[in-house]
Amino acid sequence: MPDRRHSEHTAGAPLNAVHTALDSWRIASEPFYQPQGREVERFEVACAQSIPLLLKGVTGSGKTRFVEYMAWKMKRPLVTVACNEDTCASDLVGRYLLDAQGTVWHDGPLALAARHGAICYLDEVMEARQDTLVVIHPLADTRRLLPIERKGELLQAHPDFQLVVSYNPGYQGAGRDMKPSTRQRFAALDFGHPEAALEARIVARESGVDSLTAERLVSIGRKSRQLGQYHPDEGLSTRMLVRAALLIQAGLAPREACDMALSQALGDEDDLQQAMRGVIDAHFES
Amino acid sequence: MAAPETAPLASLGLLLSALADSRQGVSRIMAPALSEDETPAPRRPVITRQQLLLPATADWSGFEPAQGALLYRASVAHAAAHLRYSRPAQPVQRLKPLTVAVTSALEDARVELLLVRDFPGTRRWFADCPQAPPNPHGLDFSALIARLDRLLMTPCLGDDNFWVNKARSLFGSVADLTDEAAFRRIAALLANDLGQMRVPFDPHQHLAPAPWRDDHSYLWQHAQTETSATAAAGKGAPPPAWPSLAHDLDARATATPQAVMHRYPEWDERSAIMRTDWCSVIEQARPAPASPAGAVEAPGAEQRWLARQLPSVHARVLRKQREGDDTDLDAAIVALLDHRSGLMPDPRIFTRSPRKPSPASILVLLDLSQSANDAASGAAPGNGGAGPSVLELEKRAAVLLAQAVGPEGLHRLAIHGFCSNTRAEVRYQRLLDFGERPDRAALARVRSATAQYSTRMGAALRHATGHLLQERGAQRLLLLVTDGAPSDIDVFDPAYLVHDARAAVEVARAAGIQVSCAGLGRNAEADLRTIFGTMGYCTVANPFTLPRQLAKLCARYIA
């Protein structure tokens, strides 16, 4: 059984899912995704050529939603791994676990996806250490092999296997950079904040508020991104604007909803919080 | 309401740049007028292209202390409205002062209406701001304008004056609020009416009645030289807002066009008194950088070595330890497998995470006095005495350190320099600021600093302490790089400035700032020991090793 703490599946299926079909990792219903450019077509072409993909973008810009949408569209299961500093190679590939009978091998999410032909999505891949990432090198070039030394197996990736990684380029501290040998195995897609009209449509569609409120929220978001230039953080993401819109739709007054959802999102500094409150006050009358 | 010196300038500045969609500088408080040019203190906010200048509360006519926050906010909104919708610096040409005043008043109302249209929440900002109600029967110019303002904001109130009602209906007749030409025509008409009615008008005394409105210097460009208020704007760096820290560091900022002056006390050891307001530290505007000499150096071996000396952020989890906080899962499984297979298990099955260093703010203060122009002692022999000067080595070391810390490093670095020419002129230069990227332009500015005059250390240390106190890091380090003891041409007792510097260092350390010194050459060692303490300084015998010594000092003080 796959190690539960490494894979997030969206369908909420029971734990004893069938291994081979990876059914519990399939996306059941269409997730809403608003394309910003030609990223859908580009993803499909890259998948057809089995070229691994690197998604670069600020937080909340739709990377994860995009991958879910493509997994649904191409009818492939999606295995997600949230990488962090402690992620090591065996977390990705798999390890032996001990039970009453002895030792039994459990595939990690990467091996699972490679074996059964799923999309493997490594989120925040820069957080993981560089020597951990080297394990994906054989999968990411033309060989498409995953050597599992502990088991003595050379796993040939399923033709449907697709590797997708993502990271936030502005987030890392010093020394946190992808090795060139890793970086040059990926094709890249850039994700930024969508332009105002698109973003308003996304906010309105996700939350159900009217378009005028959505436009005002988007304007607040854009101003916060300007303020974010004076500050290490980036400004409000589309996700936070959708949250504020959901609160408004649920019945909170606009200023109150924005205060809850938006004003602390830029950090705890007094100056920035005051300025954000001023901006929110300026946009909404009540 | 807080005193004006601690008004929330930073957050107001951010709000202004957000509303105005421009990279607007931080708004600042104008101090009471300098006595040099005899201009009266401004009584209304002044808008410039880079900044919004708010008058001191004593001068701000219409300021009420209890409602200060509302007034600040309304001023920021009004300034943002002008920046968004008004065309600046229109030539006055032959317009009469009365026409100019009426045009400005209508422009104020127009841009405020546009702002309320785009940001509906600002309507309350203007409405809630307290304002003395206009005299309902006043017939001078200010009263008429005040009545017109009130009528435009709250039309239901009504007014019985013919001119006011005519102005209001003409204003309302323009369909498109962005049509500036139509409003200027209306203003000309109304001013003509006022002229024929012989309404008394004094252009020097007239102020916009609403206290949050500006003095209209942004809108117009007069043929003669600009007033000192507008000349002061847009040049020079705004003064930082000082936190008040004990009685020693009480400083009041007064601004001149190119520089900002701060006053500091000085300690007289012999008389055991602290002379208040004794030194003037003049922080100059940024010098224009000389063209960068030669190609930009790629990070060489020295930079990499330096970077490794500084505590870095990525403290890796150490695996396979004999003891630690957590279990190394892989090693534990291997140990159990070995045990089951009958082999000797490896006992190193724990992980330990070393303590992560917290971000530090380092201020490198360079001594830019005349003695730094001498050739560095300890230079390689056989050079013919033409080796690099102490100044070059200091600058090189600072540049290397800046490159080693790097723009996205964990720590923040600033490079400042000072020299002094009597106590009335202690010059302070901010060559590289905290958070500023050490790119080519910035490093060229550092390299182009020159050395002259003397070393009045205490005043410079106090000013640098003030800068460091604004940094929010847990650790703050002040590194002084000097080649000799403090001295100045108006001080004859050599021990006087030494003890003053010692007092400054004590105050800084009491405030939580670590202070250390890298002394070039051995001649001032005794004095540096007095100032910084036995462990608080290091002597750099060979000035070519200055970069490494600086990095070692950093590593010593930063956990």
Tab-separated table of C-alpha atoms in Angstrom, chain B residues 42-47 55 59-63 71 74-75 78-79 82 97-98 100-112 126 129-134 140-150 153 201-220:
chain	number	residue	atom	x	y	z
B	42	PRO	CA	3.922	75.692	4.879
B	43	ARG	CA	0.408	75.346	6.219
B	44	ARG	CA	-0.944	72.822	3.774
B	45	PRO	CA	0.436	69.594	2.379
B	46	VAL	CA	2.730	69.968	-0.594
B	47	ILE	CA	2.623	67.458	-3.407
B	55	PRO	CA	3.453	70.208	7.405
B	59	ASP	CA	1.752	74.976	11.399
B	60	TRP	CA	-0.963	72.935	9.746
B	61	SER	CA	-3.874	75.288	9.792
B	62	GLY	CA	-6.998	73.384	10.673
B	63	PHE	CA	-5.213	70.463	12.338
B	71	LEU	CA	-6.635	64.154	8.374
B	74	ALA	CA	-7.646	62.377	3.722
B	75	SER	CA	-4.461	64.215	2.717
B	78	HIS	CA	-6.309	63.983	-2.019
B	79	ALA	CA	-2.683	63.711	-3.081
B	82	HIS	CA	-4.060	64.751	-7.973
B	97	PRO	CA	-3.928	85.062	-9.398
B	98	LEU	CA	-7.681	85.028	-8.869
B	100	VAL	CA	-5.398	80.512	-10.725
B	101	ALA	CA	-7.018	80.199	-7.323
B	102	VAL	CA	-10.472	79.458	-8.718
B	103	THR	CA	-9.071	76.919	-11.195
B	104	SER	CA	-7.216	75.196	-8.384
B	105	ALA	CA	-10.320	75.038	-6.235
B	106	LEU	CA	-12.371	73.502	-9.034
B	107	GLU	CA	-9.567	71.092	-9.825
B	108	ASP	CA	-9.518	69.959	-6.200
B	109	ALA	CA	-13.212	69.212	-6.308
B	110	ARG	CA	-12.982	67.489	-9.697
B	111	VAL	CA	-10.196	65.095	-8.779
B	112	GLU	CA	-11.835	64.237	-5.489
B	126	PHE	CA	-13.322	63.120	3.131
B	129	CYS	CA	-12.522	64.556	8.265
B	130	PRO	CA	-13.294	67.420	10.607
B	131	GLN	CA	-13.442	70.823	9.082
B	132	ALA	CA	-14.522	74.168	10.432
B	133	PRO	CA	-17.930	74.950	8.940
B	134	PRO	CA	-17.840	77.913	6.574
B	140	ASP	CA	-14.553	87.189	0.955
B	141	PHE	CA	-12.828	84.818	-1.366
B	142	SER	CA	-11.955	82.107	1.141
B	143	ALA	CA	-15.480	82.043	2.515
B	144	LEU	CA	-17.011	81.793	-0.939
B	145	ILE	CA	-14.728	78.943	-1.882
B	146	ALA	CA	-15.522	77.207	1.395
B	147	ARG	CA	-19.234	77.537	0.727
B	148	LEU	CA	-18.776	76.191	-2.781
B	149	ASP	CA	-16.821	73.196	-1.484
B	150	ARG	CA	-19.499	72.376	1.009
B	153	MET	CA	-19.820	67.730	-1.366
B	201	PHE	CA	-8.466	88.351	-2.438
B	202	ASP	CA	-4.960	88.069	-1.062
B	203	PRO	CA	-3.001	85.430	-2.982
B	204	HIS	CA	-0.338	85.117	-0.272
B	205	GLN	CA	-2.754	84.455	2.540
B	206	HIS	CA	-5.223	82.288	0.732
B	207	LEU	CA	-5.423	78.652	1.731
B	208	ALA	CA	-7.736	75.964	0.512
B	209	PRO	CA	-10.420	75.863	3.212
B	210	ALA	CA	-10.417	72.106	3.616
B	211	PRO	CA	-7.325	71.242	5.672
B	212	TRP	CA	-6.530	68.087	3.735
B	213	ARG	CA	-6.190	69.846	0.416
B	214	ASP	CA	-2.789	70.840	-0.850
B	215	ASP	CA	-1.273	74.212	-1.624
B	216	HIS	CA	-1.626	73.719	-5.403
B	217	SER	CA	2.069	74.046	-6.113
B	218	TYR	CA	1.823	70.719	-7.917
B	219	LEU	CA	-0.585	72.068	-10.495
B	220	TRP	CA	1.207	75.186	-11.579
